[in-house]
Amino acid sequence: MLVQKYKDMLSAKSVIRELSEFATARGQEIGYENVFDYSLGNPSVPVPQAFTDCMVQMLSETETNALHGYSPSLGITSVREAVAASLERRFGLPYRKEHIFMAVGAAGALAHAFRLVTEPGDEILTFAPYFPEYGPYVNLTGAMLKVVPPDTGNFQIHFEKFEEMLTEKVMAVLINTPNNPSGVVYSAETLQRLAETLRRKSREYGHTIYLISDEPYREIVFEGVDAPCVSAFYDDTVMCYSFSKSLSVPGERIGYVAVNPNCRDAETMVNMCGQISRGIGHNCPPSIIQLAVAKVLDKTADLRVYETNMKLLYGELTKLGFTCVKPGGTFYIFPKALEEDAKEFCRKALKYDLVLVPGDTFGAPGYFRMAYCIDTEKVERSLAALRRFVEENYL
Amino acid sequence: MLVQKYKDMLSAKSVIRELSEFATARGQEIGYENVFDYSLGNPSVPVPQAFTDCMVQMLSETETNALHGYSPSLGITSVREAVAASLERRFGLPYRKEHIFMAVGAAGALAHAFRLVTEPGDEILTFAPYFPEYGPYVNLTGAMLKVVPPDTGNFQIHFEKFEEMLTEKVMAVLINTPNNPSGVVYSAETLQRLAETLRRKSREYGHTIYLISDEPYREIVFEGVDAPCVSAFYDDTVMCYSFSKSLSVPGERIGYVAVNPNCRDAETMVNMCGQISRGIGHNCPPSIIQLAVAKVLDKTADLRVYETNMKLLYGELTKLGFTCVKPGGTFYIFPKALEEDAKEFCRKALKYDLVLVPGDTFGAPGYFRMAYCIDTEKVERSLAALRRFVEENYL
């Protein structure tokens, strides 16, 4: 008998996927260049040449069994050392290879982090607006994801509602800064208050509440924005990182778990990740990709286009009267819709070939997301459509 | 609080790993070339040049976002089509892309297969001798692995004991042919009787008992041996494949699930794999590796050395009086130890720098495994040590 819960999931439609499929189909009618497709968060800038070069070099020069052989289940030792050294240089925390577990993308890293600290029935809290895949990621472990409603004023944390929901059943809090979908970066003040709350509640409940920090957008931070290192605020932080956005290689599924060196059980936790892998069929990320990222740890793709696009959109949106928190990073913006039902708003936008995603998907109804990881030229052309859409429907 | 079950696993020692570590340490004393290390099943033949060439070509010629972009969660469509076409050509079953799910190695494929058909508390049966990782692979899903004792006469299936253990709680049967550790290939007769038993019991219990066929050694079959296609015997077969051994790329974690096209729910099952992925952080294998294997589907590394090594070892072992089933494939042989306690036997062998793995680890006490994926020259030199070991201890 096939397992019903997975079978049932097949009939649930993903709003983002449906919109993306609409955009593709519409593109076949009118040319994809004329569809202002803001649906998908798919990196669009080229991969750094250094990544390609070192892949080719390894393929040409390294003995094949050394290059393509088994990686230890925690990751290739030299790669873990390089990641730790890079984190230490950058954030000033004493990372060593013992704190690093190489994972297949952020999804793989999170899959380990959740299993480290929750048993079935435990709760993990996250904050709206949030990446909707967190739902199945957490709930399919047997733990439960609960979502704290958003502070729509600034999309930092709604601390009052957070404290209400931070019961004894909560074993971990999951954050994502810079944030998908809001583009907001949590401030030092937010992180400080979050850490104090977690310390206080951990004491009160007599168990550690872990902070799981999902950081795939860490390298996409705009000029003048301070993006503090989450782990520096709270010892019991499990950082989950992916190179998907920084190197524009989302298909290569490469990332890591970095447990805060100041966490009492850091080394045990990394070793436990190796055991968790055995249960979820993970084992380790592909060896050649591990070796390649280790050689370009301090490089990124040319990410400036995202800031250019943000400025164009933020300028036009505010001019048109949208309420909108200015993104501090990522390639997302999350304005308030011009009518209460954001789904209806986004449906109307489709007539102007503007593909926007309603905020309901992200736990923030009444808002919508634009993923502006597209060509600047297209963003520029989309502004006229945006104006027409607003003028003909909301003025 | 850290999850105890994973913490507890840290203190369990892997016999194979300990022996491998002993071999490495001993190698530092006397030179690794003098340690007859038969502990690890790590492919030793070079990767086919065609694989390397097409990796380099893609890196040089393909636009980077197309090459390294997100793969659909079921796998890249053209890759699934190529795999299906190759399976159809080879095995004559009507495979289409709808039957193929690309996975990170056989471990990833198995992680999906187990979750497709078992709920916590259900049982999966496998047959000794068996790959010991099946234990954590299955048990960490919440299902239970039960092991049918071996038929030591030929290491085919002990059908009498199998029928006894095939209760209503069994939702799947897991086989591995060619087999690690015995090297034995299941005969058509064995597969026919297995299929008949599963059909009969499925009818009796009113639920399908799925056959999960783990086939990483499918391409390593020796001259004159018939290795029948498992899926051809039983419609409800989920094939789990890995390219690790056929292409000598175990570190690149690439394989697939192929559901038998004659299985009633085949397409649904493949789609369910995409949902299972969300819960275990799998998503999809790295895109460049998917694209590369699709171009060399009908190629293998030069695997002949394994047969050469087998003949040398089998000849010497039988000459020395060992009881030993002749391997039909893989790079393993599984003789009977010369004393009842195979652990003691293997301990004594270490004094001759022969690193052998006791069969207890594989559910077959009294036997031992030799993994002969090493240079033929070293196998030849090891024969004298083997003779000395036997003569000084057992004659």
PDB file of C-alpha atoms in Angstrom, chain B residues 119-364:
ATOM      1  CA  GLU B 119       4.602   3.487   7.574  1.00  0.00           C
ATOM      2  CA  PRO B 120       6.224   3.354  11.014  1.00  0.00           C
ATOM      3  CA  GLY B 121       5.801  -0.111  12.466  1.00  0.00           C
ATOM      4  CA  ASP B 122       5.678  -1.876   9.092  1.00  0.00           C
ATOM      5  CA  GLU B 123       8.326  -4.466   8.293  1.00  0.00           C
ATOM      6  CA  ILE B 124      10.776  -4.807   5.428  1.00  0.00           C
ATOM      7  CA  LEU B 125      12.440  -8.180   4.927  1.00  0.00           C
ATOM      8  CA  THR B 126      15.894  -8.685   3.528  1.00  0.00           C
ATOM      9  CA  PHE B 127      18.090 -11.754   3.141  1.00  0.00           C
ATOM     10  CA  ALA B 128      21.381 -12.503   4.859  1.00  0.00           C
ATOM     11  CA  PRO B 129      24.117 -11.957   4.014  1.00  0.00           C
ATOM     12  CA  TYR B 130      23.168  -8.287   3.537  1.00  0.00           C
ATOM     13  CA  PHE B 131      24.677  -4.793   3.359  1.00  0.00           C
ATOM     14  CA  PRO B 132      24.669  -3.639   7.009  1.00  0.00           C
ATOM     15  CA  GLU B 133      23.667  -0.039   6.222  1.00  0.00           C
ATOM     16  CA  TYR B 134      20.200  -1.399   5.351  1.00  0.00           C
ATOM     17  CA  GLY B 135      19.648  -1.469   9.131  1.00  0.00           C
ATOM     18  CA  PRO B 136      19.823   2.289   9.775  1.00  0.00           C
ATOM     19  CA  TYR B 137      18.455   3.099   6.313  1.00  0.00           C
ATOM     20  CA  VAL B 138      15.213   1.284   7.146  1.00  0.00           C
ATOM     21  CA  ASN B 139      14.966   1.572  10.921  1.00  0.00           C
ATOM     22  CA  LEU B 140      15.403   5.362  10.966  1.00  0.00           C
ATOM     23  CA  THR B 141      12.277   5.689   8.808  1.00  0.00           C
ATOM     24  CA  GLY B 142      10.284   4.112  11.635  1.00  0.00           C
ATOM     25  CA  ALA B 143       9.781   0.855   9.737  1.00  0.00           C
ATOM     26  CA  MET B 144      11.674  -2.271  10.837  1.00  0.00           C
ATOM     27  CA  LEU B 145      14.208  -4.310   8.930  1.00  0.00           C
ATOM     28  CA  LYS B 146      13.991  -8.049   9.569  1.00  0.00           C
ATOM     29  CA  VAL B 147      16.658 -10.348   8.202  1.00  0.00           C
ATOM     30  CA  VAL B 148      15.936 -13.811   6.808  1.00  0.00           C
ATOM     31  CA  PRO B 149      18.816 -16.179   7.711  1.00  0.00           C
ATOM     32  CA  PRO B 150      21.084 -17.238   4.857  1.00  0.00           C
ATOM     33  CA  ASP B 151      20.997 -20.359   2.760  1.00  0.00           C
ATOM     34  CA  THR B 152      24.701 -20.980   3.250  1.00  0.00           C
ATOM     35  CA  GLY B 153      24.777 -23.688   0.577  1.00  0.00           C
ATOM     36  CA  ASN B 154      24.572 -21.177  -2.268  1.00  0.00           C
ATOM     37  CA  PHE B 155      23.569 -17.798  -0.770  1.00  0.00           C
ATOM     38  CA  GLN B 156      20.406 -17.764  -2.844  1.00  0.00           C
ATOM     39  CA  ILE B 157      17.167 -17.354  -0.812  1.00  0.00           C
ATOM     40  CA  HIS B 158      16.252 -19.629   2.096  1.00  0.00           C
ATOM     41  CA  PHE B 159      12.599 -19.894   1.056  1.00  0.00           C
ATOM     42  CA  GLU B 160      11.419 -21.918   4.019  1.00  0.00           C
ATOM     43  CA  LYS B 161      12.598 -19.324   6.515  1.00  0.00           C
ATOM     44  CA  PHE B 162      11.444 -16.537   4.189  1.00  0.00           C
ATOM     45  CA  GLU B 163       7.854 -17.840   4.176  1.00  0.00           C
ATOM     46  CA  GLU B 164       7.874 -18.091   7.963  1.00  0.00           C
ATOM     47  CA  MET B 165       8.883 -14.439   8.292  1.00  0.00           C
ATOM     48  CA  LEU B 166       6.661 -13.094   5.500  1.00  0.00           C
ATOM     49  CA  THR B 167       3.819 -12.035   7.775  1.00  0.00           C
ATOM     50  CA  GLU B 168       1.046  -9.532   7.161  1.00  0.00           C
ATOM     51  CA  LYS B 169       3.241  -6.759   8.581  1.00  0.00           C
ATOM     52  CA  VAL B 170       5.730  -7.043   5.725  1.00  0.00           C
ATOM     53  CA  MET B 171       5.153  -4.301   3.159  1.00  0.00           C
ATOM     54  CA  ALA B 172       8.313  -4.736   1.130  1.00  0.00           C
ATOM     55  CA  VAL B 173      11.114  -7.184   0.452  1.00  0.00           C
ATOM     56  CA  LEU B 174      14.555  -5.791  -0.231  1.00  0.00           C
ATOM     57  CA  ILE B 175      17.051  -7.693  -2.362  1.00  0.00           C
ATOM     58  CA  ASN B 176      20.539  -6.947  -3.605  1.00  0.00           C
ATOM     59  CA  THR B 177      21.741  -8.938  -6.594  1.00  0.00           C
ATOM     60  CA  PRO B 178      24.616  -9.155  -7.513  1.00  0.00           C
ATOM     61  CA  ASN B 179      25.076  -9.282  -3.783  1.00  0.00           C
ATOM     62  CA  ASN B 180      27.277  -7.468  -1.327  1.00  0.00           C
ATOM     63  CA  PRO B 181      28.868  -9.318   0.499  1.00  0.00           C
ATOM     64  CA  SER B 182      28.475 -12.753  -1.114  1.00  0.00           C
ATOM     65  CA  GLY B 183      29.123 -11.810  -4.752  1.00  0.00           C
ATOM     66  CA  VAL B 184      26.279 -14.163  -5.652  1.00  0.00           C
ATOM     67  CA  VAL B 185      23.817 -13.365  -8.459  1.00  0.00           C
ATOM     68  CA  TYR B 186      20.222 -14.496  -7.907  1.00  0.00           C
ATOM     69  CA  SER B 187      19.245 -17.062 -10.524  1.00  0.00           C
ATOM     70  CA  ALA B 188      16.122 -16.879 -12.698  1.00  0.00           C
ATOM     71  CA  GLU B 189      14.787 -19.777 -10.653  1.00  0.00           C
ATOM     72  CA  THR B 190      15.271 -17.855  -7.404  1.00  0.00           C
ATOM     73  CA  LEU B 191      13.627 -14.713  -8.793  1.00  0.00           C
ATOM     74  CA  GLN B 192      10.744 -16.720 -10.238  1.00  0.00           C
ATOM     75  CA  ARG B 193      10.041 -18.392  -6.916  1.00  0.00           C
ATOM     76  CA  LEU B 194      10.440 -15.090  -5.055  1.00  0.00           C
ATOM     77  CA  ALA B 195       7.924 -13.423  -7.391  1.00  0.00           C
ATOM     78  CA  GLU B 196       5.441 -16.297  -7.040  1.00  0.00           C
ATOM     79  CA  THR B 197       5.714 -16.139  -3.272  1.00  0.00           C
ATOM     80  CA  LEU B 198       5.156 -12.370  -3.245  1.00  0.00           C
ATOM     81  CA  ARG B 199       2.156 -12.638  -5.559  1.00  0.00           C
ATOM     82  CA  ARG B 200       0.605 -15.383  -3.480  1.00  0.00           C
ATOM     83  CA  LYS B 201       1.172 -13.578  -0.182  1.00  0.00           C
ATOM     84  CA  SER B 202      -0.016 -10.233  -1.601  1.00  0.00           C
ATOM     85  CA  ARG B 203      -3.291 -11.903  -2.548  1.00  0.00           C
ATOM     86  CA  GLU B 204      -3.544 -13.646   0.804  1.00  0.00           C
ATOM     87  CA  TYR B 205      -2.964 -10.440   2.801  1.00  0.00           C
ATOM     88  CA  GLY B 206      -4.939  -8.165   0.487  1.00  0.00           C
ATOM     89  CA  HIS B 207      -2.110  -5.696   0.034  1.00  0.00           C
ATOM     90  CA  THR B 208       0.750  -5.436  -2.427  1.00  0.00           C
ATOM     91  CA  ILE B 209       4.115  -6.540  -1.103  1.00  0.00           C
ATOM     92  CA  TYR B 210       6.606  -4.462  -3.058  1.00  0.00           C
ATOM     93  CA  LEU B 211       9.969  -5.741  -4.171  1.00  0.00           C
ATOM     94  CA  ILE B 212      12.755  -3.202  -3.712  1.00  0.00           C
ATOM     95  CA  SER B 213      15.712  -4.208  -5.833  1.00  0.00           C
ATOM     96  CA  ASP B 214      19.020  -2.551  -4.944  1.00  0.00           C
ATOM     97  CA  GLU B 215      21.219  -2.935  -8.035  1.00  0.00           C
ATOM     98  CA  PRO B 216      24.461  -0.970  -7.695  1.00  0.00           C
ATOM     99  CA  TYR B 217      26.512  -3.975  -8.854  1.00  0.00           C
ATOM    100  CA  ARG B 218      24.384  -4.719 -11.918  1.00  0.00           C
ATOM    101  CA  GLU B 219      27.208  -3.988 -14.359  1.00  0.00           C
ATOM    102  CA  ILE B 220      29.780  -6.142 -12.571  1.00  0.00           C
ATOM    103  CA  VAL B 221      28.813  -9.645 -13.695  1.00  0.00           C
ATOM    104  CA  PHE B 222      31.415 -12.250 -14.579  1.00  0.00           C
ATOM    105  CA  GLU B 223      31.791 -14.271 -17.761  1.00  0.00           C
ATOM    106  CA  GLY B 224      29.218 -16.961 -18.332  1.00  0.00           C
ATOM    107  CA  VAL B 225      26.975 -15.767 -15.505  1.00  0.00           C
ATOM    108  CA  ASP B 226      23.339 -15.025 -16.264  1.00  0.00           C
ATOM    109  CA  ALA B 227      22.141 -11.974 -14.318  1.00  0.00           C
ATOM    110  CA  PRO B 228      18.407 -11.767 -14.939  1.00  0.00           C
ATOM    111  CA  CYS B 229      16.567  -8.451 -14.772  1.00  0.00           C
ATOM    112  CA  VAL B 230      14.728  -8.483 -11.442  1.00  0.00           C
ATOM    113  CA  SER B 231      11.894  -6.217 -12.637  1.00  0.00           C
ATOM    114  CA  ALA B 232      11.020  -8.650 -15.424  1.00  0.00           C
ATOM    115  CA  PHE B 233       9.852 -11.184 -12.834  1.00  0.00           C
ATOM    116  CA  TYR B 234       7.580  -9.061 -10.651  1.00  0.00           C
ATOM    117  CA  ASP B 235       5.428  -6.090 -11.633  1.00  0.00           C
ATOM    118  CA  ASP B 236       5.554  -4.316  -8.295  1.00  0.00           C
ATOM    119  CA  THR B 237       9.311  -3.840  -8.346  1.00  0.00           C
ATOM    120  CA  VAL B 238      11.052  -0.610  -7.407  1.00  0.00           C
ATOM    121  CA  MET B 239      14.553  -0.687  -8.869  1.00  0.00           C
ATOM    122  CA  CYS B 240      17.192   1.390  -7.057  1.00  0.00           C
ATOM    123  CA  TYR B 241      20.304   2.041  -9.078  1.00  0.00           C
ATOM    124  CA  SER B 242      23.584   3.834  -8.523  1.00  0.00           C
ATOM    125  CA  PHE B 243      26.330   4.734 -10.989  1.00  0.00           C
ATOM    126  CA  SER B 244      28.915   4.546  -8.198  1.00  0.00           C
ATOM    127  CA  LYS B 245      30.330   1.208  -9.230  1.00  0.00           C
ATOM    128  CA  SER B 246      29.614   1.128 -12.958  1.00  0.00           C
ATOM    129  CA  LEU B 247      31.340   4.470 -13.560  1.00  0.00           C
ATOM    130  CA  SER B 248      33.636   4.431 -10.480  1.00  0.00           C
ATOM    131  CA  VAL B 249      32.105   7.707  -9.208  1.00  0.00           C
ATOM    132  CA  PRO B 250      30.831   6.861  -5.703  1.00  0.00           C
ATOM    133  CA  GLY B 251      31.556  10.360  -4.415  1.00  0.00           C
ATOM    134  CA  GLU B 252      29.278  11.977  -6.976  1.00  0.00           C
ATOM    135  CA  ARG B 253      26.147  10.462  -5.454  1.00  0.00           C
ATOM    136  CA  ILE B 254      24.154   9.745  -8.556  1.00  0.00           C
ATOM    137  CA  GLY B 255      21.535   7.088  -9.184  1.00  0.00           C
ATOM    138  CA  TYR B 256      17.834   6.652  -9.763  1.00  0.00           C
ATOM    139  CA  VAL B 257      14.601   4.952  -8.803  1.00  0.00           C
ATOM    140  CA  ALA B 258      12.961   3.120 -11.721  1.00  0.00           C
ATOM    141  CA  VAL B 259       9.467   1.871 -10.966  1.00  0.00           C
ATOM    142  CA  ASN B 260       8.439  -1.089 -13.109  1.00  0.00           C
ATOM    143  CA  PRO B 261       6.250   0.240 -15.967  1.00  0.00           C
ATOM    144  CA  ASN B 262       3.944  -2.720 -15.335  1.00  0.00           C
ATOM    145  CA  CYS B 263       3.332  -1.627 -11.761  1.00  0.00           C
ATOM    146  CA  ARG B 264      -0.202  -0.239 -11.583  1.00  0.00           C
ATOM    147  CA  ASP B 265       0.774   2.871  -9.647  1.00  0.00           C
ATOM    148  CA  ALA B 266       4.142   3.486 -11.296  1.00  0.00           C
ATOM    149  CA  GLU B 267       3.597   7.124 -12.274  1.00  0.00           C
ATOM    150  CA  THR B 268       1.998   8.030  -8.968  1.00  0.00           C
ATOM    151  CA  MET B 269       4.926   6.472  -7.136  1.00  0.00           C
ATOM    152  CA  VAL B 270       7.456   8.511  -9.082  1.00  0.00           C
ATOM    153  CA  ASN B 271       5.494  11.676  -8.364  1.00  0.00           C
ATOM    154  CA  MET B 272       5.332  10.685  -4.688  1.00  0.00           C
ATOM    155  CA  CYS B 273       9.134  10.470  -4.667  1.00  0.00           C
ATOM    156  CA  GLY B 274       9.151  14.204  -5.397  1.00  0.00           C
ATOM    157  CA  GLN B 275       7.057  14.782  -2.268  1.00  0.00           C
ATOM    158  CA  ILE B 276       9.177  12.479  -0.120  1.00  0.00           C
ATOM    159  CA  SER B 277      12.196  14.539  -1.176  1.00  0.00           C
ATOM    160  CA  ARG B 278      10.732  17.621   0.474  1.00  0.00           C
ATOM    161  CA  GLY B 279      10.709  15.859   3.805  1.00  0.00           C
ATOM    162  CA  ILE B 280      14.232  14.472   3.683  1.00  0.00           C
ATOM    163  CA  GLY B 281      16.033  17.439   2.146  1.00  0.00           C
ATOM    164  CA  HIS B 282      16.920  15.573  -1.015  1.00  0.00           C
ATOM    165  CA  ASN B 283      15.428  17.731  -3.786  1.00  0.00           C
ATOM    166  CA  CYS B 284      17.427  16.367  -6.676  1.00  0.00           C
ATOM    167  CA  PRO B 285      20.940  15.214  -7.559  1.00  0.00           C
ATOM    168  CA  PRO B 286      23.398  17.844  -8.812  1.00  0.00           C
ATOM    169  CA  SER B 287      22.414  18.950 -12.280  1.00  0.00           C
ATOM    170  CA  ILE B 288      25.839  18.710 -13.927  1.00  0.00           C
ATOM    171  CA  ILE B 289      26.241  15.124 -12.696  1.00  0.00           C
ATOM    172  CA  GLN B 290      22.753  14.195 -13.933  1.00  0.00           C
ATOM    173  CA  LEU B 291      23.602  15.604 -17.359  1.00  0.00           C
ATOM    174  CA  ALA B 292      26.963  13.832 -17.429  1.00  0.00           C
ATOM    175  CA  VAL B 293      25.698  10.330 -16.612  1.00  0.00           C
ATOM    176  CA  ALA B 294      22.924  10.731 -19.204  1.00  0.00           C
ATOM    177  CA  LYS B 295      25.640  10.979 -21.837  1.00  0.00           C
ATOM    178  CA  VAL B 296      27.448   7.799 -20.817  1.00  0.00           C
ATOM    179  CA  LEU B 297      24.517   5.570 -19.850  1.00  0.00           C
ATOM    180  CA  ASP B 298      25.669   2.612 -21.866  1.00  0.00           C
ATOM    181  CA  LYS B 299      29.338   2.921 -20.881  1.00  0.00           C
ATOM    182  CA  THR B 300      31.119   1.547 -17.840  1.00  0.00           C
ATOM    183  CA  ALA B 301      34.564   1.839 -16.387  1.00  0.00           C
ATOM    184  CA  ASP B 302      36.858  -1.043 -17.369  1.00  0.00           C
ATOM    185  CA  LEU B 303      35.551  -3.520 -14.797  1.00  0.00           C
ATOM    186  CA  ARG B 304      37.520  -6.597 -15.926  1.00  0.00           C
ATOM    187  CA  VAL B 305      40.073  -6.343 -13.128  1.00  0.00           C
ATOM    188  CA  TYR B 306      37.428  -7.419 -10.635  1.00  0.00           C
ATOM    189  CA  GLU B 307      36.954 -10.747 -12.415  1.00  0.00           C
ATOM    190  CA  THR B 308      40.714 -11.274 -12.630  1.00  0.00           C
ATOM    191  CA  ASN B 309      41.000 -10.676  -8.892  1.00  0.00           C
ATOM    192  CA  MET B 310      38.063 -12.957  -8.136  1.00  0.00           C
ATOM    193  CA  LYS B 311      39.622 -15.830 -10.057  1.00  0.00           C
ATOM    194  CA  LEU B 312      42.929 -15.470  -8.239  1.00  0.00           C
ATOM    195  CA  LEU B 313      41.271 -15.415  -4.826  1.00  0.00           C
ATOM    196  CA  TYR B 314      38.687 -18.095  -5.509  1.00  0.00           C
ATOM    197  CA  GLY B 315      41.384 -20.395  -6.874  1.00  0.00           C
ATOM    198  CA  GLU B 316      43.668 -19.945  -3.894  1.00  0.00           C
ATOM    199  CA  LEU B 317      40.902 -20.108  -1.285  1.00  0.00           C
ATOM    200  CA  THR B 318      39.481 -23.357  -2.606  1.00  0.00           C
ATOM    201  CA  LYS B 319      43.001 -24.782  -2.900  1.00  0.00           C
ATOM    202  CA  LEU B 320      43.569 -23.949   0.753  1.00  0.00           C
ATOM    203  CA  GLY B 321      40.392 -25.816   1.658  1.00  0.00           C
ATOM    204  CA  PHE B 322      37.979 -22.954   2.208  1.00  0.00           C
ATOM    205  CA  THR B 323      34.289 -23.576   1.592  1.00  0.00           C
ATOM    206  CA  CYS B 324      33.334 -20.783  -0.773  1.00  0.00           C
ATOM    207  CA  VAL B 325      30.459 -19.996  -3.135  1.00  0.00           C
ATOM    208  CA  LYS B 326      31.944 -18.724  -6.403  1.00  0.00           C
ATOM    209  CA  PRO B 327      30.965 -15.081  -6.957  1.00  0.00           C
ATOM    210  CA  GLY B 328      28.982 -14.320 -10.113  1.00  0.00           C
ATOM    211  CA  GLY B 329      29.702 -10.620  -9.916  1.00  0.00           C
ATOM    212  CA  THR B 330      30.551  -7.587  -7.684  1.00  0.00           C
ATOM    213  CA  PHE B 331      33.994  -7.253  -6.129  1.00  0.00           C
ATOM    214  CA  TYR B 332      33.279  -9.360  -3.052  1.00  0.00           C
ATOM    215  CA  ILE B 333      33.833 -12.951  -2.019  1.00  0.00           C
ATOM    216  CA  PHE B 334      32.382 -14.514   1.130  1.00  0.00           C
ATOM    217  CA  PRO B 335      34.163 -17.704   2.226  1.00  0.00           C
ATOM    218  CA  LYS B 336      33.520 -19.726   5.369  1.00  0.00           C
ATOM    219  CA  ALA B 337      36.036 -19.036   8.119  1.00  0.00           C
ATOM    220  CA  LEU B 338      38.284 -21.836   9.290  1.00  0.00           C
ATOM    221  CA  GLU B 339      37.013 -21.582  12.827  1.00  0.00           C
ATOM    222  CA  GLU B 340      33.511 -21.076  14.174  1.00  0.00           C
ATOM    223  CA  ASP B 341      34.130 -17.542  15.395  1.00  0.00           C
ATOM    224  CA  ALA B 342      34.808 -15.493  12.276  1.00  0.00           C
ATOM    225  CA  LYS B 343      35.709 -12.471  14.404  1.00  0.00           C
ATOM    226  CA  GLU B 344      38.507 -14.450  16.005  1.00  0.00           C
ATOM    227  CA  PHE B 345      39.541 -15.741  12.576  1.00  0.00           C
ATOM    228  CA  CYS B 346      39.740 -12.191  11.181  1.00  0.00           C
ATOM    229  CA  ARG B 347      41.613 -11.007  14.269  1.00  0.00           C
ATOM    230  CA  LYS B 348      44.277 -13.665  13.673  1.00  0.00           C
ATOM    231  CA  ALA B 349      44.511 -12.721   9.994  1.00  0.00           C
ATOM    232  CA  LEU B 350      45.511  -9.183  10.964  1.00  0.00           C
ATOM    233  CA  LYS B 351      48.870 -10.547  12.159  1.00  0.00           C
ATOM    234  CA  TYR B 352      49.542 -11.394   8.522  1.00  0.00           C
ATOM    235  CA  ASP B 353      48.413  -7.927   7.447  1.00  0.00           C
ATOM    236  CA  LEU B 354      45.324  -9.470   5.904  1.00  0.00           C
ATOM    237  CA  VAL B 355      42.338  -7.220   6.581  1.00  0.00           C
ATOM    238  CA  LEU B 356      39.157  -9.330   6.336  1.00  0.00           C
ATOM    239  CA  VAL B 357      35.674  -8.465   7.591  1.00  0.00           C
ATOM    240  CA  PRO B 358      33.788 -10.964   9.784  1.00  0.00           C
ATOM    241  CA  GLY B 359      30.436 -12.077   8.387  1.00  0.00           C
ATOM    242  CA  ASP B 360      28.618 -11.238  11.628  1.00  0.00           C
ATOM    243  CA  THR B 361      28.377  -7.698  10.286  1.00  0.00           C
ATOM    244  CA  PHE B 362      26.425  -9.021   7.300  1.00  0.00           C
ATOM    245  CA  GLY B 363      24.093 -11.286   9.252  1.00  0.00           C
ATOM    246  CA  ALA B 364      26.082 -14.428   8.474  1.00  0.00           C
TER     247      ALA B 364
END
